[in-house]
PDB file of C-alpha atoms in Angstrom:
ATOM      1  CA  UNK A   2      27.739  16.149   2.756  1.00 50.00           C
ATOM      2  CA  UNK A   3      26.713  19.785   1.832  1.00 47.00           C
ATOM      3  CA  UNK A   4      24.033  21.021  -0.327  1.00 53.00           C
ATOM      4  CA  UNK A   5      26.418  21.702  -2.792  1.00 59.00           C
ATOM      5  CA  UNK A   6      27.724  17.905  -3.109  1.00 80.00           C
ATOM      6  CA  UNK A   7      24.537  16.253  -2.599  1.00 91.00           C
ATOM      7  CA  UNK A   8      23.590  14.582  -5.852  1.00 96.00           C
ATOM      8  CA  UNK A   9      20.893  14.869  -8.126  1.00 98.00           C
ATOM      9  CA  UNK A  10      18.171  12.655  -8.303  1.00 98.00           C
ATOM     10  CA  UNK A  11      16.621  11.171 -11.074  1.00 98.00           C
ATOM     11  CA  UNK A  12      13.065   9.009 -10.467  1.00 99.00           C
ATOM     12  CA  UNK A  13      11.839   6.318 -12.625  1.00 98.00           C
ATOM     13  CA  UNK A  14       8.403   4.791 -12.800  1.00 98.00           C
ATOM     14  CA  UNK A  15       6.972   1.511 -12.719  1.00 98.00           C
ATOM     15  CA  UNK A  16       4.944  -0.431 -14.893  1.00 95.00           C
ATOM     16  CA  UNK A  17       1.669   1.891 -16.547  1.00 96.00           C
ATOM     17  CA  UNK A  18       2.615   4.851 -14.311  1.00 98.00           C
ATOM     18  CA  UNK A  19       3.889   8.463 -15.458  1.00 98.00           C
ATOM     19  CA  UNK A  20       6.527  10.556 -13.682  1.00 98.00           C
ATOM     20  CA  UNK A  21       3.420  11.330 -11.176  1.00 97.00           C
ATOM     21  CA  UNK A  22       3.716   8.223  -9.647  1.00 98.00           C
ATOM     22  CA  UNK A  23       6.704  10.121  -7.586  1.00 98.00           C
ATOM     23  CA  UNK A  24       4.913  13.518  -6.073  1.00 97.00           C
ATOM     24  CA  UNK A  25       5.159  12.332  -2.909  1.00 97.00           C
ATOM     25  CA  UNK A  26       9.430  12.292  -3.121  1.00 98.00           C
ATOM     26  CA  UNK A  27       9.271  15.507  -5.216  1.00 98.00           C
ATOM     27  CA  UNK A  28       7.745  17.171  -2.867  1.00 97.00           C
ATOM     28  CA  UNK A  29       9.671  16.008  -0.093  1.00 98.00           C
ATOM     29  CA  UNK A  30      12.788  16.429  -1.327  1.00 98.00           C
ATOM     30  CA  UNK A  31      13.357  19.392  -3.567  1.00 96.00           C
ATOM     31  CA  UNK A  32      14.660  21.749  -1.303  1.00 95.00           C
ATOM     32  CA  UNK A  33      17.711  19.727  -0.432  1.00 95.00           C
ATOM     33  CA  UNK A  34      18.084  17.906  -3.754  1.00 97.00           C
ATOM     34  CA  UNK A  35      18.085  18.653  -7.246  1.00 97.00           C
ATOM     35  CA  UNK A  36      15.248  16.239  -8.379  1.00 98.00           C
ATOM     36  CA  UNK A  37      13.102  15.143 -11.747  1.00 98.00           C
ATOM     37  CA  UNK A  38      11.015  12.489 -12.645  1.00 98.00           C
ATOM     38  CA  UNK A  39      11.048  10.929 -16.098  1.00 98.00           C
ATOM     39  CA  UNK A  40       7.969   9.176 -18.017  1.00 98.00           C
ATOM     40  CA  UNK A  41       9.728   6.444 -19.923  1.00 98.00           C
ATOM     41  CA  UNK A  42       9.037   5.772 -23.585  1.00 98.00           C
ATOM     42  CA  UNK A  43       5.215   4.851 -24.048  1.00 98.00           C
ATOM     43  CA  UNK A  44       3.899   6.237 -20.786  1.00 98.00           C
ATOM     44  CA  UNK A  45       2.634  10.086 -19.296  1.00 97.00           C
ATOM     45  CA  UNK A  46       3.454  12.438 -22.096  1.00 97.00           C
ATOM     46  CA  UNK A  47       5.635  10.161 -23.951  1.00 98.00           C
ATOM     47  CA  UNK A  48       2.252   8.122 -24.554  1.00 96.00           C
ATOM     48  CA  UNK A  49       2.805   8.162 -28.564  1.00 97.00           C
ATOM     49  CA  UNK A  50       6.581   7.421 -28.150  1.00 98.00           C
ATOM     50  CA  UNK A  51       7.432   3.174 -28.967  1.00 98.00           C
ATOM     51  CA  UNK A  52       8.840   1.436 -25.895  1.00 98.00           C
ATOM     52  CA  UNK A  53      12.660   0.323 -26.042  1.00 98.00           C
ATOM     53  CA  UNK A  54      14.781  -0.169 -23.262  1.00 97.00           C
ATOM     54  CA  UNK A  55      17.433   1.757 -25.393  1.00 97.00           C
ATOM     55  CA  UNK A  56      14.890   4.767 -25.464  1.00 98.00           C
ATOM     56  CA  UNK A  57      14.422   4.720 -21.908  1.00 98.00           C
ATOM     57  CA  UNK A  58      18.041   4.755 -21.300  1.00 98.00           C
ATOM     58  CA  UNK A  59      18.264   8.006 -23.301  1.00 98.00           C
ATOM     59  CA  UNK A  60      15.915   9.678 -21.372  1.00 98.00           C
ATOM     60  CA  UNK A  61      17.059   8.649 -18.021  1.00 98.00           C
ATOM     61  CA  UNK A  62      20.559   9.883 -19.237  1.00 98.00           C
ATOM     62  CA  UNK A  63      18.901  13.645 -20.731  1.00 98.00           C
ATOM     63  CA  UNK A  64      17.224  13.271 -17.161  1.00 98.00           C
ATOM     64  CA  UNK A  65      20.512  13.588 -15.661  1.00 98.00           C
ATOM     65  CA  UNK A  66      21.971  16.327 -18.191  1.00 97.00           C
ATOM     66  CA  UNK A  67      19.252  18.591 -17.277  1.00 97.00           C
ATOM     67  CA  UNK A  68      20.110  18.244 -13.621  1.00 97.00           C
ATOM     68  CA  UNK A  69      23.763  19.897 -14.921  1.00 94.00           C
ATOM     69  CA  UNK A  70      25.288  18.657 -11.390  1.00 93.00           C
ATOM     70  CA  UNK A  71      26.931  15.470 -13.117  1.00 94.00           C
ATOM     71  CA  UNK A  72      26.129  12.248 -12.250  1.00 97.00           C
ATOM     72  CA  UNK A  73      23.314  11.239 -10.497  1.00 98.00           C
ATOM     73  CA  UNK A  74      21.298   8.950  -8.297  1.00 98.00           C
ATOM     74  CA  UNK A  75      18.762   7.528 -10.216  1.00 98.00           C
ATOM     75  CA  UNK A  76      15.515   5.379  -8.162  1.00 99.00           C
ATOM     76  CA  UNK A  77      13.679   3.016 -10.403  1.00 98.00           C
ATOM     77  CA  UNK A  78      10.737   1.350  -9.346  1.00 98.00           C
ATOM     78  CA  UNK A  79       9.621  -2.218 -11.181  1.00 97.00           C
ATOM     79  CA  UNK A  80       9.544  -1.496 -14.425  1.00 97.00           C
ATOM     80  CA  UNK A  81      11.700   1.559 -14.012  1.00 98.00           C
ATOM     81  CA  UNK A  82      14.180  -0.277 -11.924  1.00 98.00           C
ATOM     82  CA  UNK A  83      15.036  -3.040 -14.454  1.00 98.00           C
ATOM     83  CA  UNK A  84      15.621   0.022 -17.205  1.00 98.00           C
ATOM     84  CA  UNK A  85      17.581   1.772 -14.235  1.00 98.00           C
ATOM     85  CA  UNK A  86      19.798  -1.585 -14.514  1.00 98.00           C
ATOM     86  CA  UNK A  87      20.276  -0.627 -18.460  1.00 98.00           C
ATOM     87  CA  UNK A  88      20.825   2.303 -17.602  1.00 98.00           C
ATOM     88  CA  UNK A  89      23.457   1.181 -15.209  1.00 98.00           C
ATOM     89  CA  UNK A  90      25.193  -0.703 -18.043  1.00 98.00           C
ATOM     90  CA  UNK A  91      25.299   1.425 -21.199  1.00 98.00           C
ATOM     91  CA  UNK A  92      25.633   5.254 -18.914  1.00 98.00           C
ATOM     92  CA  UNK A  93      28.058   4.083 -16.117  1.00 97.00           C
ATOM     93  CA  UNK A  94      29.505   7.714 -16.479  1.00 97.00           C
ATOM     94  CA  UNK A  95      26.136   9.462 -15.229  1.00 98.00           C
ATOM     95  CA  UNK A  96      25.164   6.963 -12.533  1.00 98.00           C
ATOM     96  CA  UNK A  97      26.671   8.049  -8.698  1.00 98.00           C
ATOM     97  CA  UNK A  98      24.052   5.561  -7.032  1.00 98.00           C
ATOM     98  CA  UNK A  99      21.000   3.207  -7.909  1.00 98.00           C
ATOM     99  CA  UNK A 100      17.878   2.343  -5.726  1.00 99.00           C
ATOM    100  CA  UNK A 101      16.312  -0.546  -6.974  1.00 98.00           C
ATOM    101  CA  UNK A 102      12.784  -0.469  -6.094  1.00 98.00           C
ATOM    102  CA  UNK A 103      10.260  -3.510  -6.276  1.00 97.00           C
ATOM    103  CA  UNK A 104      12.730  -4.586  -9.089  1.00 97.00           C
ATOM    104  CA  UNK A 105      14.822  -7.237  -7.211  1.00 97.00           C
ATOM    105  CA  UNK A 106      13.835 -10.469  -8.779  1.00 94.00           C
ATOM    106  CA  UNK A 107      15.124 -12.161 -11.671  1.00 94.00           C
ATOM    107  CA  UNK A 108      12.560 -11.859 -14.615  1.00 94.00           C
ATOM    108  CA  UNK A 109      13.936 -15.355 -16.753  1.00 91.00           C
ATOM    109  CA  UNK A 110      12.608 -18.783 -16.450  1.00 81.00           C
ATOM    110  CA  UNK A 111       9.575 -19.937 -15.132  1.00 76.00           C
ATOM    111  CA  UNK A 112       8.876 -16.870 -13.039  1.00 72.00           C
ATOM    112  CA  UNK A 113       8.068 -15.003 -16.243  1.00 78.00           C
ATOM    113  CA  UNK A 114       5.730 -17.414 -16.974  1.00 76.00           C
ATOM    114  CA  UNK A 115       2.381 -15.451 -15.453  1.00 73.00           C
ATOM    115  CA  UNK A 116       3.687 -12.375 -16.581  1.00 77.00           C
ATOM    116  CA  UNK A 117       3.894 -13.030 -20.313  1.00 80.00           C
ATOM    117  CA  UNK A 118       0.129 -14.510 -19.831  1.00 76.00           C
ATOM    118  CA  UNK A 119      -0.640 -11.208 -18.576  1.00 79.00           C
ATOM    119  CA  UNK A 120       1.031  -9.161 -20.896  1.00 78.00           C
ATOM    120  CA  UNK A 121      -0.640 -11.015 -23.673  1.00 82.00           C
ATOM    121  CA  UNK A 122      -4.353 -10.656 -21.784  1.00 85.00           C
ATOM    122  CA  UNK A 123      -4.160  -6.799 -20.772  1.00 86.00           C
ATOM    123  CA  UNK A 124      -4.860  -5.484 -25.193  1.00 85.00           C
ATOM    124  CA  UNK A 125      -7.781  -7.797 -24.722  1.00 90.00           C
ATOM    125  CA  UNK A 126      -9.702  -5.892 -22.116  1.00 92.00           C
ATOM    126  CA  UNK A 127     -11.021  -2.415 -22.897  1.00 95.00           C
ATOM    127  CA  UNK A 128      -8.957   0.711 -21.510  1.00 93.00           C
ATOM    128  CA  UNK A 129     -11.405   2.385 -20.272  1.00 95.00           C
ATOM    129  CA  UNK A 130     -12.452  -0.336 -18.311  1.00 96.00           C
ATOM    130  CA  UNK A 131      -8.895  -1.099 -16.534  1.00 95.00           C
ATOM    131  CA  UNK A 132      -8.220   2.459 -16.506  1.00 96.00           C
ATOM    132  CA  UNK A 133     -11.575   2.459 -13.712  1.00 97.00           C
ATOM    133  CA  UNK A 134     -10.004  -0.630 -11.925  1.00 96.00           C
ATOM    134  CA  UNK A 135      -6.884   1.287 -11.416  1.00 97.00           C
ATOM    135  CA  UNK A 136      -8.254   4.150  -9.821  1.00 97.00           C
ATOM    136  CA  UNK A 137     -10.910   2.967  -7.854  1.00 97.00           C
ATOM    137  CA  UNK A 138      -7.618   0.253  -6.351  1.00 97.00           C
ATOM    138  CA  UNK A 139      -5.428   3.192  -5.674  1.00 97.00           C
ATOM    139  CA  UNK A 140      -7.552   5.408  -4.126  1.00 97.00           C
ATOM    140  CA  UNK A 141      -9.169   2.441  -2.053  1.00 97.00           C
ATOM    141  CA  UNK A 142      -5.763   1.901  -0.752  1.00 96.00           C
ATOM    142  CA  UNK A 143      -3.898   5.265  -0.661  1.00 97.00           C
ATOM    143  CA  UNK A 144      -4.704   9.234   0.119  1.00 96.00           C
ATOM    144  CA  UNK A 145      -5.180  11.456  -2.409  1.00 96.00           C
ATOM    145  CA  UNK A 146      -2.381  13.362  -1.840  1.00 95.00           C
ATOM    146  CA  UNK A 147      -0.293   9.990  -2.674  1.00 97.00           C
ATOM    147  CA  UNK A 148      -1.723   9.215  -6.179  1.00 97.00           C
ATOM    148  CA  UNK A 149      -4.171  12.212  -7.615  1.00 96.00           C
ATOM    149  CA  UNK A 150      -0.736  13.135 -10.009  1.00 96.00           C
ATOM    150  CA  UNK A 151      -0.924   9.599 -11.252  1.00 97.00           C
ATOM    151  CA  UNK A 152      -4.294   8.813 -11.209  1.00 97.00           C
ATOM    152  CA  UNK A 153      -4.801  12.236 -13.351  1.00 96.00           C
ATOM    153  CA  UNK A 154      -2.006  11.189 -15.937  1.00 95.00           C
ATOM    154  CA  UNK A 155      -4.103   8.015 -16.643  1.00 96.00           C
ATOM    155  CA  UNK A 156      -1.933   4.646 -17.154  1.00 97.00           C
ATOM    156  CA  UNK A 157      -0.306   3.649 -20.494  1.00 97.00           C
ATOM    157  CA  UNK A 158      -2.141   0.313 -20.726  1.00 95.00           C
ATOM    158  CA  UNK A 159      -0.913  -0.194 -24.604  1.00 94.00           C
ATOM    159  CA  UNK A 160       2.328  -0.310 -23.709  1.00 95.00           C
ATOM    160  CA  UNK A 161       3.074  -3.036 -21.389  1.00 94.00           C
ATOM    161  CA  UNK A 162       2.906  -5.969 -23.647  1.00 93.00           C
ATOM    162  CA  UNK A 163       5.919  -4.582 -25.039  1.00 95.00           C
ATOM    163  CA  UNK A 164       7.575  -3.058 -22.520  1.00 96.00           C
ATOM    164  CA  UNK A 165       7.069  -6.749 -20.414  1.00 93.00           C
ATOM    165  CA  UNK A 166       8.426  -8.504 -23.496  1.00 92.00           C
ATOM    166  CA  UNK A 167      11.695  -6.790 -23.673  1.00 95.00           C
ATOM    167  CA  UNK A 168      12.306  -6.689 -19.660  1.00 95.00           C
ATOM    168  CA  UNK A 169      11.334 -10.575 -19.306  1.00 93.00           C
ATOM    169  CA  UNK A 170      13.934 -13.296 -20.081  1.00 92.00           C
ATOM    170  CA  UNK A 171      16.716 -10.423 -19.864  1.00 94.00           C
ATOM    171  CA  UNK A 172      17.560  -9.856 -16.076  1.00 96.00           C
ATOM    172  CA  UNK A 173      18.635 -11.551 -13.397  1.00 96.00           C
ATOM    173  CA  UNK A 174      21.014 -10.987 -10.389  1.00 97.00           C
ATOM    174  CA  UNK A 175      24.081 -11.197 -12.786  1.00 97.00           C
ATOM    175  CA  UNK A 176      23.097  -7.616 -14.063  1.00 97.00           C
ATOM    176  CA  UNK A 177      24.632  -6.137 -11.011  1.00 98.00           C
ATOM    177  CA  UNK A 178      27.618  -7.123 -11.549  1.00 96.00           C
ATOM    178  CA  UNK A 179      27.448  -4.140 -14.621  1.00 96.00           C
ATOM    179  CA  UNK A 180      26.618  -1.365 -11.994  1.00 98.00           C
ATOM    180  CA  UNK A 181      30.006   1.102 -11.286  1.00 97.00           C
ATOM    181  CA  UNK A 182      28.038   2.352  -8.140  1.00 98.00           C
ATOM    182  CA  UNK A 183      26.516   1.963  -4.555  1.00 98.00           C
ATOM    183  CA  UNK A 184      23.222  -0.077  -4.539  1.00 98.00           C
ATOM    184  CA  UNK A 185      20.523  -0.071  -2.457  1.00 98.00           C
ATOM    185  CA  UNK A 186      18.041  -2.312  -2.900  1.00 98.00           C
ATOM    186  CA  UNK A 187      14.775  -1.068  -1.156  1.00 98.00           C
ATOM    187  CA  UNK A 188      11.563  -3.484  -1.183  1.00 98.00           C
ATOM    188  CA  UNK A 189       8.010  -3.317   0.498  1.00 98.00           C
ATOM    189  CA  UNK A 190       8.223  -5.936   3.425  1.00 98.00           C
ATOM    190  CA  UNK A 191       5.536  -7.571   1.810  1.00 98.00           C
ATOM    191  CA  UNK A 192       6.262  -7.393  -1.950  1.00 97.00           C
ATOM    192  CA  UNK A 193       7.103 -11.417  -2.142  1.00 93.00           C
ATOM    193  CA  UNK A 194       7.497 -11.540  -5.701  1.00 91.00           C
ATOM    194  CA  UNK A 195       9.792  -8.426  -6.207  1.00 94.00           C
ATOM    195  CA  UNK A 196      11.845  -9.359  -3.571  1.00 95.00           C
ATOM    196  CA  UNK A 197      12.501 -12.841  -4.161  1.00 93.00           C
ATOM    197  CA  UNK A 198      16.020 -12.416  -5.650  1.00 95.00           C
ATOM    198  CA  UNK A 199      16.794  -9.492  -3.333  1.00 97.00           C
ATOM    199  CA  UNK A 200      19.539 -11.429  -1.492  1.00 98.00           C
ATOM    200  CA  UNK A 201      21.437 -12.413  -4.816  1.00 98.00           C
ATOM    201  CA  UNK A 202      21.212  -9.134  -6.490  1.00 98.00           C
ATOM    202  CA  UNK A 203      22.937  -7.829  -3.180  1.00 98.00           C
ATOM    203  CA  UNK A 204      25.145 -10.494  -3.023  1.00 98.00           C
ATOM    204  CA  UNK A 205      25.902  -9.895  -6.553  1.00 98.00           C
ATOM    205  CA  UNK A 206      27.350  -6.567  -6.017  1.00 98.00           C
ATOM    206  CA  UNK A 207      30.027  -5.306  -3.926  1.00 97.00           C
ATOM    207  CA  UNK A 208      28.723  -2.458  -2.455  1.00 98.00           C
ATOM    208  CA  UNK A 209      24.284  -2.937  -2.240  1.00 98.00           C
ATOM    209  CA  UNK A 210      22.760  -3.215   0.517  1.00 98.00           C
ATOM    210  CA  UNK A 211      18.975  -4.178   1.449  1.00 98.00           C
ATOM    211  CA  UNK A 212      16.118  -2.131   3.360  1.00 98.00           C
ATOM    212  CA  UNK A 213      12.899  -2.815   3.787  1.00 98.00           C
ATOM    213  CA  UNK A 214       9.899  -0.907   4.102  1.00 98.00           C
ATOM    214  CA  UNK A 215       7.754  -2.606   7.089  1.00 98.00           C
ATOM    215  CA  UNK A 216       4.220  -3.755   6.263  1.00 97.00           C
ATOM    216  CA  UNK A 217       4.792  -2.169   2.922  1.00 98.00           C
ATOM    217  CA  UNK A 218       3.736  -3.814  -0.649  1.00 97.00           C
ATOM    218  CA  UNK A 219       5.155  -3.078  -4.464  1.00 97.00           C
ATOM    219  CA  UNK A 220       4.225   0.408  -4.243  1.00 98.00           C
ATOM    220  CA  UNK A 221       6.347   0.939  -1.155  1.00 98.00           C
ATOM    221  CA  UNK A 222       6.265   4.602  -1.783  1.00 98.00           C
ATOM    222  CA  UNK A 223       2.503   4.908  -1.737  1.00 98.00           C
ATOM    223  CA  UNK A 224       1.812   2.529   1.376  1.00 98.00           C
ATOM    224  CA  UNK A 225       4.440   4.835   2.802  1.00 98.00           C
ATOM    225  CA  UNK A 226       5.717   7.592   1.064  1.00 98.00           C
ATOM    226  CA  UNK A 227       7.649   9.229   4.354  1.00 98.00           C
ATOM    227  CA  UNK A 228       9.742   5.865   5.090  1.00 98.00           C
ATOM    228  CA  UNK A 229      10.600   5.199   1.569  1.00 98.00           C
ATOM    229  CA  UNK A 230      11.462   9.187   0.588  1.00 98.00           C
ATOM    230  CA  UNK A 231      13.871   8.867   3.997  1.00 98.00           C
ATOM    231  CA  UNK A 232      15.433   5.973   2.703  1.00 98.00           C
ATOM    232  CA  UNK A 233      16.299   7.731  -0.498  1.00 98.00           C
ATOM    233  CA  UNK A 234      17.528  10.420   1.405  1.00 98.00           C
ATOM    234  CA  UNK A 235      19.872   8.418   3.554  1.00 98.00           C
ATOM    235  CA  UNK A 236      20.884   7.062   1.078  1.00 98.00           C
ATOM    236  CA  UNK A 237      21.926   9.905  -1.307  1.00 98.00           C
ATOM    237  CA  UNK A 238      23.556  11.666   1.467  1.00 96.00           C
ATOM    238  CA  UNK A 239      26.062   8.492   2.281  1.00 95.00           C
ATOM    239  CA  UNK A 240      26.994   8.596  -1.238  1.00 97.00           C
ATOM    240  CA  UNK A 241      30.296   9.366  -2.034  1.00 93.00           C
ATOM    241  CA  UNK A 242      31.250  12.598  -4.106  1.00 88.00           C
ATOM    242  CA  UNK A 243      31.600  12.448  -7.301  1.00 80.00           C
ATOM    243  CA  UNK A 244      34.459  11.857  -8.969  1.00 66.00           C
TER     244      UNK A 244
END
């Protein structure tokens, strides 16, 4: 594949993050890619905007416009990946490939249990004070060059109840079966929960595939950004040209 029929890339971030959450891929791969990151509806400088999955559709999709190379490869992560998968649905026309990241496990039944707990706990406990639990965690745990862009764009705390109430009770493997394009389904090695439906979303679909990051946790591309920017990149250059 040449430069010229490599596709665009459009990144997606997980749950509280921004579009900073991806610097590390940005970086890595804008001189051989064309390459954004969006912040989805409530998050990063779309703080004020209400969640919907239907808004963060749209901007995935003006994403992809303002890449002007036609469809693209878009990588969600989590939160992002399960609007990546509405994406998927409604813009089938814009989507040449989907990486599914940390966003492999079907969010109805009892699973969803802890998370709607949580979700209804997080507007009880004071921004400010998760906001310093958040970066105290990520830069325990990561470099600075990894997550300074997201720990400076702060975290959109008000916005998860919401966002967690639309995306829970909604997806499970049978959303594949809506996506018109190769899948890979990339997971931290040790991201149990995320993972746990990984083999029947793949199974689901008739062209996914799953790779793991070794040793690696939900934020696979902060424990390590190199193997999980190379997967993208293998993966967007196996593609198949558009149209």
């Amino acid at each position: 594949m040449t430069a010229v029929d490599a596709p665009p890339i459009v990144f997606v971030h997980g749950t509280r993050f921004s579009a900073g959450q991806w610097s590390p891929q940005l970086a890595a791969l804008h001189t051989d890619f064309r390459v954004t990151a969006v912040d989805l509806p409530g998050h990063g400088a779309r703080a004020a905007q209400p969640w919907s999955l239907k808004a963060a559709t749209e901007i995935i999709a003006s994403a992809v416009d303002s890449l002007d190379r036609g469809p693209a490869l878009v990588v969600g992560h989590s939160l992002g990946g399960y609007a990546a998968l509405e994406f998927a649905r409604l813009r089938p026309d814009l989507l040449r490939g989907l990486v599914l990241a940390g966003a492999s496990a079907s969010t109805r039944g009892a699973w969803a249990g802890p998370y709607r707990w949580i979700a209804g706990l997080v507007p009880r406990i004071p921004a400010d004070r998760l906001t310093r639990w958040n970066d105290r965690l990520l830069r325990r745990l990561h470099p600075p060059e990894v997550v300074e862009a997201t720990v400076r764009a702060g975290y959109a705390f008000h916005t998860l109840p919401a966002a967690w109430g639309e995306v829970l009770g909604r997806f499970d493997a049978g959303a594949m079966r809506h996506v018109k394009a190769p899948v890979l389904i990339l997971n931290g090695e040790k991201d149990t929960v995320f993972r746990s439906g990984e083999r029947e979303f793949a199974r689901a679909h008739p062209d996914a595939r799953i790779e793991l990051i070794p040793r690696a946790r939900h934020l696979a591309n902060f424990d390590d950004p190199r193997a999980f920017t190379d997967a993208v990149r293998r993966f967007a250059l196996h593609l198949p040209p558009s149209g």
